[in-house]
Short mmCIF file of C-alpha atoms and ligand atoms in Angstrom, two decimals:
data_model
loop_
_atom_site.label_atom_id
_atom_site.label_comp_id
_atom_site.label_asym_id
_atom_site.label_seq_id
_atom_site.Cartn_x
_atom_site.Cartn_y
_atom_site.Cartn_z
CA MET F 1 -33.25 -25.64 154.88
CA ARG F 2 -32.52 -28.56 157.06
CA ILE F 3 -31.81 -27.87 160.70
CA ARG F 4 -28.47 -29.10 161.87
CA ALA F 5 -28.11 -30.81 165.20
CA VAL F 6 -26.25 -28.69 167.70
CA LEU F 7 -23.95 -30.94 169.62
CA SER F 8 -22.73 -30.68 173.15
CA ARG F 9 -19.22 -32.02 173.61
CA ARG F 10 -20.56 -35.10 175.39
CA SER F 11 -23.17 -36.05 172.84
CA PHE F 12 -20.64 -35.29 170.12
CA LEU F 13 -18.10 -37.69 171.56
CA ALA F 14 -20.78 -40.26 172.21
CA ALA F 15 -22.09 -39.90 168.68
CA ALA F 16 -18.60 -40.45 167.37
CA GLY F 17 -18.28 -43.60 169.43
CA VAL F 18 -15.56 -42.10 171.58
CA ALA F 19 -15.61 -43.01 175.23
CA ALA F 20 -15.20 -39.84 177.30
CA CYS F 21 -14.47 -41.45 180.67
CA ALA F 22 -15.14 -45.19 180.40
CA PRO F 23 -12.70 -46.39 177.77
CA LEU F 24 -13.95 -49.97 177.89
CA ALA F 25 -17.59 -49.15 177.25
CA GLU F 26 -18.52 -48.53 173.64
CA PRO F 27 -21.08 -45.69 173.65
CA VAL F 28 -23.96 -46.20 171.29
CA PRO F 29 -23.79 -43.59 168.51
CA ASP F 30 -26.67 -41.15 168.44
CA GLU F 31 -28.87 -42.36 165.60
CA ALA F 32 -29.88 -38.83 164.70
CA VAL F 33 -26.38 -37.39 164.40
CA GLY F 34 -24.81 -38.01 161.02
CA LEU F 35 -21.28 -37.77 159.70
CA ASP F 36 -21.61 -34.24 158.37
CA ALA F 37 -22.60 -32.94 161.81
CA LEU F 38 -19.53 -34.66 163.27
CA ALA F 39 -17.36 -33.21 160.51
CA ALA F 40 -18.85 -29.74 161.00
CA ALA F 41 -17.74 -29.71 164.64
CA LYS F 42 -14.17 -29.63 163.25
CA GLY F 43 -14.83 -27.22 160.40
CA LEU F 44 -14.97 -30.08 157.90
CA ARG F 45 -17.71 -31.35 155.60
CA PHE F 46 -18.84 -34.86 154.81
CA GLY F 47 -20.72 -35.93 151.72
CA ALA F 48 -21.17 -38.54 149.04
CA ALA F 49 -21.71 -39.22 145.35
CA LEU F 50 -25.35 -39.92 144.49
CA GLN F 51 -27.46 -41.00 141.54
CA PRO F 52 -30.83 -39.27 140.99
CA ARG F 53 -32.53 -42.58 140.18
CA HIS F 54 -32.20 -43.48 143.86
CA PHE F 55 -34.14 -40.42 145.07
CA ALA F 56 -37.34 -42.47 144.82
CA ASP F 57 -36.12 -44.60 147.76
CA ALA F 58 -37.37 -42.81 150.89
CA ALA F 59 -35.21 -44.79 153.33
CA TYR F 60 -32.13 -43.93 151.31
CA VAL F 61 -33.06 -40.25 151.10
CA ALA F 62 -33.45 -40.20 154.89
CA VAL F 63 -29.88 -41.50 155.23
CA VAL F 64 -28.58 -38.90 152.78
CA ARG F 65 -30.33 -36.13 154.72
CA ARG F 66 -29.06 -37.35 158.08
CA GLU F 67 -25.47 -38.07 157.10
CA THR F 68 -24.34 -35.69 154.37
CA GLY F 69 -23.79 -31.97 153.99
CA VAL F 70 -22.50 -32.02 150.43
CA ILE F 71 -23.40 -34.20 147.45
CA VAL F 72 -21.97 -34.76 143.98
CA GLY F 73 -23.22 -36.60 140.91
CA GLU F 74 -21.80 -40.08 140.51
CA ASN F 75 -22.53 -39.76 136.78
CA ALA F 76 -25.31 -37.16 136.35
CA GLN F 77 -23.01 -34.19 135.72
CA LYS F 78 -20.61 -35.88 133.31
CA TRP F 79 -20.31 -34.61 129.76
CA HIS F 80 -21.38 -37.84 128.05
CA VAL F 81 -24.53 -37.90 130.19
CA ILE F 82 -25.39 -34.20 129.61
CA ALA F 83 -24.55 -34.37 125.90
CA ARG F 84 -25.48 -37.85 124.76
CA ASP F 85 -26.73 -35.95 121.70
CA ALA F 86 -25.19 -32.73 120.48
CA ALA F 87 -28.15 -30.87 122.06
CA PRO F 88 -27.44 -30.87 125.80
CA ASN F 89 -29.91 -32.39 128.25
CA TYR F 90 -29.51 -31.35 131.87
CA ALA F 91 -32.40 -33.41 133.26
CA GLU F 92 -30.26 -35.60 135.52
CA ALA F 93 -27.90 -32.84 136.59
CA ASP F 94 -30.89 -30.61 137.33
CA ALA F 95 -32.52 -33.38 139.38
CA LEU F 96 -29.37 -33.54 141.49
CA ALA F 97 -29.25 -29.75 141.91
CA GLY F 98 -32.94 -29.68 142.82
CA PHE F 99 -32.42 -32.40 145.42
CA ALA F 100 -29.51 -30.49 146.93
CA ALA F 101 -31.55 -27.27 147.11
CA VAL F 102 -34.65 -28.89 148.64
CA ASN F 103 -32.57 -30.66 151.27
CA GLY F 104 -30.23 -27.78 152.09
CA LEU F 105 -27.13 -29.63 150.87
CA ARG F 106 -24.08 -28.15 149.22
CA LEU F 107 -23.44 -29.33 145.69
CA ARG F 108 -20.17 -30.31 144.01
CA GLY F 109 -19.83 -30.79 140.26
CA HIS F 110 -18.06 -33.81 138.70
CA ALA F 111 -16.55 -33.77 136.11
CA LEU F 112 -16.43 -31.27 133.25
CA LEU F 113 -13.59 -32.92 131.30
CA TRP F 114 -12.72 -36.59 131.70
CA TYR F 115 -10.87 -38.33 128.89
CA LEU F 116 -12.59 -41.66 129.64
CA HIS F 117 -16.13 -40.50 128.91
CA VAL F 118 -16.63 -37.97 126.15
CA PRO F 119 -19.69 -37.81 123.90
CA THR F 120 -19.38 -40.01 120.81
CA TRP F 121 -20.51 -37.21 118.49
CA TRP F 122 -17.76 -34.99 119.90
CA GLU F 123 -15.06 -37.60 119.45
CA GLN F 124 -16.08 -37.89 115.83
CA LEU F 125 -15.65 -34.18 115.09
CA GLY F 126 -12.90 -34.04 112.52
CA ASP F 127 -12.02 -30.35 112.82
CA ARG F 128 -9.69 -29.66 115.75
CA ALA F 129 -10.71 -26.02 116.21
CA ALA F 130 -14.39 -26.97 116.12
CA ALA F 131 -13.75 -29.71 118.69
CA GLU F 132 -12.07 -27.27 121.08
CA ARG F 133 -14.89 -24.76 120.63
CA ALA F 134 -17.46 -27.46 121.42
CA MET F 135 -15.49 -28.61 124.46
CA LEU F 136 -15.20 -25.09 125.88
CA ALA F 137 -18.84 -24.34 125.02
CA HIS F 138 -19.91 -27.37 127.07
CA LEU F 139 -17.78 -26.24 129.96
CA GLU F 140 -18.97 -22.62 129.89
CA ARG F 141 -22.62 -23.54 129.42
CA THR F 142 -22.54 -26.04 132.27
CA VAL F 143 -20.65 -23.91 134.78
CA SER F 144 -22.87 -20.89 133.97
CA ARG F 145 -26.05 -22.93 134.36
CA TYR F 146 -25.14 -23.82 137.97
CA ARG F 147 -23.44 -20.55 138.84
CA GLY F 148 -24.03 -19.85 142.52
CA ARG F 149 -25.45 -23.37 143.02
CA ILE F 150 -22.40 -25.57 142.52
CA ALA F 151 -19.84 -24.55 145.13
CA SER F 152 -16.97 -26.63 143.76
CA TRP F 153 -16.36 -28.13 140.29
CA ASP F 154 -14.01 -30.88 139.19
CA VAL F 155 -12.92 -29.14 136.00
CA VAL F 156 -10.42 -31.73 134.77
CA ASN F 157 -10.39 -35.35 135.90
CA GLU F 158 -7.44 -37.76 135.60
CA ALA F 159 -4.99 -35.93 133.33
CA ILE F 160 -1.92 -37.65 134.80
CA GLU F 161 -0.40 -40.99 133.79
CA PRO F 162 3.39 -41.13 134.18
CA ALA F 163 3.33 -44.70 132.82
CA ASP F 164 2.46 -43.19 129.44
CA GLY F 165 6.10 -42.10 129.28
CA ARG F 166 5.91 -38.34 128.71
CA ASN F 167 8.36 -36.11 130.56
CA ASP F 168 5.53 -33.99 131.96
CA GLY F 169 3.70 -37.04 133.34
CA LEU F 170 0.51 -36.20 131.44
CA ARG F 171 -1.76 -38.93 130.16
CA ARG F 172 -1.77 -39.61 126.43
CA ALA F 173 -5.50 -39.25 125.94
CA VAL F 174 -8.02 -37.43 123.84
CA PHE F 175 -7.71 -33.81 125.08
CA LEU F 176 -3.92 -33.80 125.11
CA ASP F 177 -3.71 -35.52 121.73
CA ARG F 178 -6.03 -33.03 120.12
CA PHE F 179 -5.14 -29.74 121.80
CA GLY F 180 -1.75 -30.14 123.49
CA ASP F 181 -1.21 -29.36 127.18
CA GLY F 182 -2.55 -25.80 126.77
CA TYR F 183 -6.11 -27.12 127.01
CA LEU F 184 -5.69 -27.39 130.79
CA GLN F 185 -5.16 -23.68 131.27
CA ARG F 186 -7.88 -22.78 128.76
CA ALA F 187 -10.38 -25.07 130.47
CA PHE F 188 -9.76 -23.68 133.95
CA ALA F 189 -9.78 -20.10 132.66
CA ALA F 190 -13.13 -20.69 130.94
CA ALA F 191 -14.58 -22.17 134.13
CA ARG F 192 -13.31 -19.23 136.21
CA ASN F 193 -14.84 -16.84 133.75
CA ALA F 194 -18.20 -18.64 133.83
CA ASP F 195 -18.39 -18.59 137.65
CA PRO F 196 -15.73 -16.46 139.35
CA THR F 197 -16.71 -17.58 142.86
CA CYS F 198 -16.83 -21.36 142.31
CA GLN F 199 -13.99 -23.48 143.72
CA LEU F 200 -12.16 -24.98 140.72
CA VAL F 201 -10.65 -28.40 141.30
CA TYR F 202 -8.14 -30.64 139.56
CA ASN F 203 -9.18 -34.22 140.45
CA ASP F 204 -7.14 -37.44 140.14
CA TYR F 205 -6.47 -40.88 141.65
CA GLY F 206 -3.66 -43.22 142.65
CA PHE F 207 -1.55 -41.26 145.17
CA GLU F 208 -2.16 -42.84 148.55
CA TYR F 209 0.18 -45.79 148.96
CA ALA F 210 3.88 -46.39 149.50
CA THR F 211 4.56 -48.06 146.16
CA ARG F 212 6.69 -46.98 143.21
CA TRP F 213 3.62 -46.56 141.03
CA HIS F 214 1.98 -44.22 143.55
CA GLU F 215 5.26 -42.35 144.08
CA ARG F 216 5.56 -41.58 140.36
CA ARG F 217 2.00 -40.34 140.35
CA ARG F 218 2.56 -38.15 143.44
CA ARG F 219 5.63 -36.63 141.76
CA ALA F 220 3.71 -36.02 138.54
CA LEU F 221 0.85 -34.34 140.41
CA LEU F 222 3.16 -32.06 142.40
CA ASP F 223 4.98 -31.10 139.19
CA LEU F 224 1.70 -30.36 137.44
CA LEU F 225 0.46 -28.28 140.38
CA ALA F 226 3.72 -26.30 140.37
CA ARG F 227 3.35 -25.65 136.62
CA PHE F 228 -0.24 -24.46 137.18
CA ARG F 229 1.03 -21.95 139.72
CA ARG F 230 3.83 -20.77 137.42
CA ASP F 231 1.57 -20.23 134.40
CA GLY F 232 -1.29 -18.75 136.43
CA THR F 233 -3.86 -21.48 135.72
CA PRO F 234 -6.79 -20.61 138.00
CA ILE F 235 -7.13 -23.64 140.29
CA ASP F 236 -8.25 -23.50 143.91
CA ALA F 237 -8.13 -27.07 145.08
CA VAL F 238 -6.90 -30.57 144.44
CA GLY F 239 -9.38 -33.43 144.51
CA LEU F 240 -7.86 -36.67 145.74
CA GLN F 241 -10.18 -39.49 144.72
CA SER F 242 -8.72 -41.88 147.32
CA HIS F 243 -10.18 -45.14 146.12
CA LEU F 244 -8.36 -47.08 148.83
CA VAL F 245 -7.39 -50.74 148.69
CA ALA F 246 -7.16 -52.68 151.96
CA GLY F 247 -3.86 -54.53 152.19
CA GLN F 248 -1.67 -51.96 150.38
CA ALA F 249 1.31 -50.42 152.16
CA PHE F 250 0.38 -47.03 153.63
CA ASP F 251 3.02 -44.70 155.07
CA ALA F 252 1.30 -42.01 157.12
CA ALA F 253 4.39 -39.78 157.32
CA LEU F 254 4.91 -39.92 153.57
CA TRP F 255 1.25 -39.14 152.97
CA ARG F 256 1.30 -36.20 155.39
CA ARG F 257 4.35 -34.76 153.61
CA PHE F 258 2.61 -35.08 150.25
CA LEU F 259 -0.47 -33.24 151.50
CA ALA F 260 1.72 -30.56 153.08
CA GLU F 261 3.50 -30.05 149.74
CA ILE F 262 0.15 -29.51 148.01
CA ALA F 263 -0.96 -27.11 150.73
CA ALA F 264 2.34 -25.21 150.54
CA MET F 265 1.49 -24.32 146.92
CA ASN F 266 -1.69 -22.75 148.27
CA TYR F 267 -4.17 -25.37 147.13
CA ARG F 268 -7.09 -26.52 149.25
CA ILE F 269 -7.63 -30.29 149.39
CA VAL F 270 -10.85 -32.28 149.00
CA VAL F 271 -11.07 -36.05 149.38
CA THR F 272 -13.53 -36.57 146.56
CA GLU F 273 -14.25 -40.29 146.03
CA LEU F 274 -13.32 -42.26 149.13
CA ASP F 275 -14.10 -45.99 149.31
CA VAL F 276 -12.21 -49.18 150.19
CA THR F 277 -11.73 -52.22 147.98
CA ASP F 278 -11.95 -55.31 150.19
CA ALA F 279 -10.89 -57.94 147.65
CA ALA F 280 -7.80 -58.94 149.68
CA LEU F 281 -9.64 -59.22 153.02
CA PRO F 282 -11.16 -62.39 154.54
CA ALA F 283 -14.63 -63.50 153.46
CA ASP F 284 -15.97 -63.39 157.03
CA ILE F 285 -18.10 -60.27 157.17
CA ALA F 286 -17.10 -59.12 160.66
CA ALA F 287 -13.40 -59.50 159.80
CA ARG F 288 -13.86 -57.86 156.42
CA ASP F 289 -15.80 -54.90 157.81
CA ALA F 290 -13.14 -54.44 160.49
CA GLY F 291 -10.42 -54.41 157.83
CA VAL F 292 -12.28 -51.86 155.73
CA ALA F 293 -12.89 -49.71 158.83
CA ASP F 294 -9.17 -49.83 159.72
CA GLU F 295 -8.30 -48.64 156.23
CA TYR F 296 -10.68 -45.67 156.54
CA ARG F 297 -9.34 -44.82 159.96
CA ARG F 298 -5.60 -44.90 159.25
CA PHE F 299 -6.10 -42.94 156.04
CA LEU F 300 -8.39 -40.29 157.54
CA ASP F 301 -6.32 -39.87 160.71
CA ALA F 302 -3.34 -38.86 158.62
CA THR F 303 -5.36 -36.91 156.05
CA LEU F 304 -7.43 -34.82 158.46
CA ASP F 305 -4.31 -33.63 160.27
CA GLU F 306 -3.60 -31.47 157.22
CA PRO F 307 -5.36 -28.12 157.74
CA ALA F 308 -5.84 -27.60 153.98
CA VAL F 309 -8.23 -30.58 153.85
CA GLU F 310 -11.76 -29.21 153.92
CA ALA F 311 -14.12 -32.02 152.94
CA VAL F 312 -14.42 -35.79 152.61
CA LEU F 313 -16.85 -37.39 150.19
CA THR F 314 -17.37 -41.12 149.78
CA TRP F 315 -18.14 -42.60 146.35
CA GLY F 316 -21.66 -43.66 147.22
CA LEU F 317 -23.06 -44.32 150.69
CA THR F 318 -24.40 -47.86 150.64
CA ASP F 319 -22.54 -50.99 149.53
CA ARG F 320 -25.66 -51.94 147.57
CA TRP F 321 -25.00 -49.41 144.81
CA SER F 322 -21.21 -49.17 144.91
CA TRP F 323 -19.38 -49.07 141.58
CA LEU F 324 -16.96 -51.57 143.19
CA ARG F 325 -19.59 -54.26 142.66
CA SER F 326 -19.53 -53.77 138.91
CA PRO F 327 -17.25 -56.29 137.18
CA ALA F 328 -17.26 -54.12 134.06
CA ALA F 329 -16.19 -50.88 135.82
CA THR F 330 -13.90 -52.32 138.49
CA PRO F 331 -12.74 -55.89 137.78
CA GLN F 332 -9.89 -55.49 140.31
CA ALA F 333 -12.42 -55.01 143.13
CA ILE F 334 -14.37 -58.19 142.43
CA ARG F 335 -13.62 -60.89 145.00
CA ARG F 336 -12.42 -64.31 143.85
CA ASP F 337 -14.85 -65.99 146.27
CA GLY F 338 -17.75 -64.20 144.59
CA ALA F 339 -18.80 -62.35 147.76
CA ALA F 340 -20.18 -58.86 147.15
CA ALA F 341 -17.82 -55.98 148.00
CA ARG F 342 -18.47 -54.00 151.22
CA PRO F 343 -16.59 -50.74 150.57
CA LEU F 344 -18.82 -48.02 152.07
CA PRO F 345 -20.09 -46.77 155.46
CA PHE F 346 -23.60 -48.28 155.02
CA ASP F 347 -24.54 -51.88 154.28
CA ASP F 348 -27.10 -53.10 151.77
CA ALA F 349 -29.91 -52.50 154.27
CA LEU F 350 -28.64 -48.95 154.97
CA ARG F 351 -27.32 -49.83 158.42
CA ARG F 352 -24.21 -48.12 159.73
CA LYS F 353 -21.13 -50.32 159.45
CA PRO F 354 -17.81 -50.28 161.32
CA ALA F 355 -16.60 -48.05 158.47
CA TRP F 356 -19.16 -45.46 159.63
CA SER F 357 -17.72 -45.54 163.16
CA ALA F 358 -14.19 -45.29 161.79
CA ILE F 359 -15.07 -42.15 159.83
CA ALA F 360 -16.94 -40.73 162.84
CA ARG F 361 -13.96 -41.31 165.10
CA ALA F 362 -11.55 -39.81 162.60
CA PHE F 363 -13.69 -36.64 162.54
CA ALA F 364 -13.80 -36.64 166.35
CA ALA F 365 -10.01 -36.90 166.51
CA ALA F 366 -9.35 -34.32 163.77
CA PRO F 367 -7.94 -30.91 164.65
CA ALA F 368 -10.47 -28.10 164.25
CA ARG F 369 -10.19 -25.61 161.42
CA PRO F 370 -12.29 -22.71 160.16
CA ARG F 371 -15.06 -24.10 157.94
CA ALA F 372 -14.50 -23.13 154.31
C1 XIL Z 1 -17.61 -44.11 137.96
C2 XIL Z 1 -19.04 -44.38 138.37
O1 XIL Z 1 -19.07 -44.69 139.74
C3 XIL Z 1 -19.62 -45.51 137.57
O2 XIL Z 1 -21.01 -45.62 137.82
C4 XIL Z 1 -19.41 -45.26 136.06
O3 XIL Z 1 -19.80 -46.40 135.35
C5 XIL Z 1 -17.96 -44.95 135.76
O4 XIL Z 1 -17.52 -43.88 136.58
N1 XIL Z 1 -13.15 -41.96 139.11
C6 XIL Z 1 -14.03 -40.97 138.82
C7 XIL Z 1 -15.48 -41.27 138.78
O5 XIL Z 1 -13.63 -39.81 138.70
O6 XIL Z 1 -16.18 -40.47 137.86
C8 XIL Z 1 -15.75 -42.72 138.50
O7 XIL Z 1 -17.14 -42.97 138.63
C9 XIL Z 1 -14.95 -43.59 139.43
C10 XIL Z 1 -13.48 -43.36 139.24
#
């Protein structure tokens, strides 16, 4: 097990870049104190999505060990990776679990069912009943395999799309088309059965801003969460991906009310995939990094005020490997001037960026809560 730094109040504030008595001086953050230690002081957790192929990079692993307390697979735990062939292969997911165990990190699972990536062989199954059996078998097998090791699973990812025009706001996609909306309850029930103590999460994106599109999605999520409570679907937490976009209109009061409504239905909240698209910011790196940092700060300041929020995970740690640099995955994040995106708390050379300080300060300013 890794030994956590015990922080005095002074070193904690200094590490977070918060001036205790000399507001003009910018204290140098303590190199050894990472974001998870700062989060822990408030009963929160900090972590990130990782890819096992990067574990060979010792400098990167050192950053992961210093900064995170919880990790999740960026792709390693997804169904189409585990079951490229009908016979499952857990090599990548096991590598992630092994890394978490060796380094004393908590492990999240992502994602058991995601309409966007299902195995090709499964999609081609003609028989509906056989397809549902195979889907639930995958879910049960995978949750059971990591029982007691994965503390929190994203069971269903991205089931909402009000723009698809259904009254219930659900996305017209493969699971709904094949099985109707009952698959949601059956999936969560199967996961609960396979590991009764694991936190079960519904995870989705596109809620954060003060636009009509986001408002429809917030409404659809709250309605879905209310239906889950009415029909007894076993869900413990909501995962808010929070892929932020610098330059969008953010209304902190609106956002706080939304989080409070989720919490009032007795769901915990996890920020599961935080990053910031910088495509609308200036090319100048100092200006761009400052804009990205501001976006982290205003979002986290509002978010961490909600006591139901228990963890924040970024989608990657270093800009170098961010999915927001992939034109195929995220064309909207690619800058017109061709400059590489800088969405995460660490730069290409693994140095802390202003975004790191923004996250650190948000943790320092957050109200304390019991650690879940
Ligand atoms: C992304 C990964 O980062 C990419 O490497 C992959 O090509 C596609 O998936 N929402 C999610 C994540 O829930 O699983 C996605 O991850 C990003 C958006």
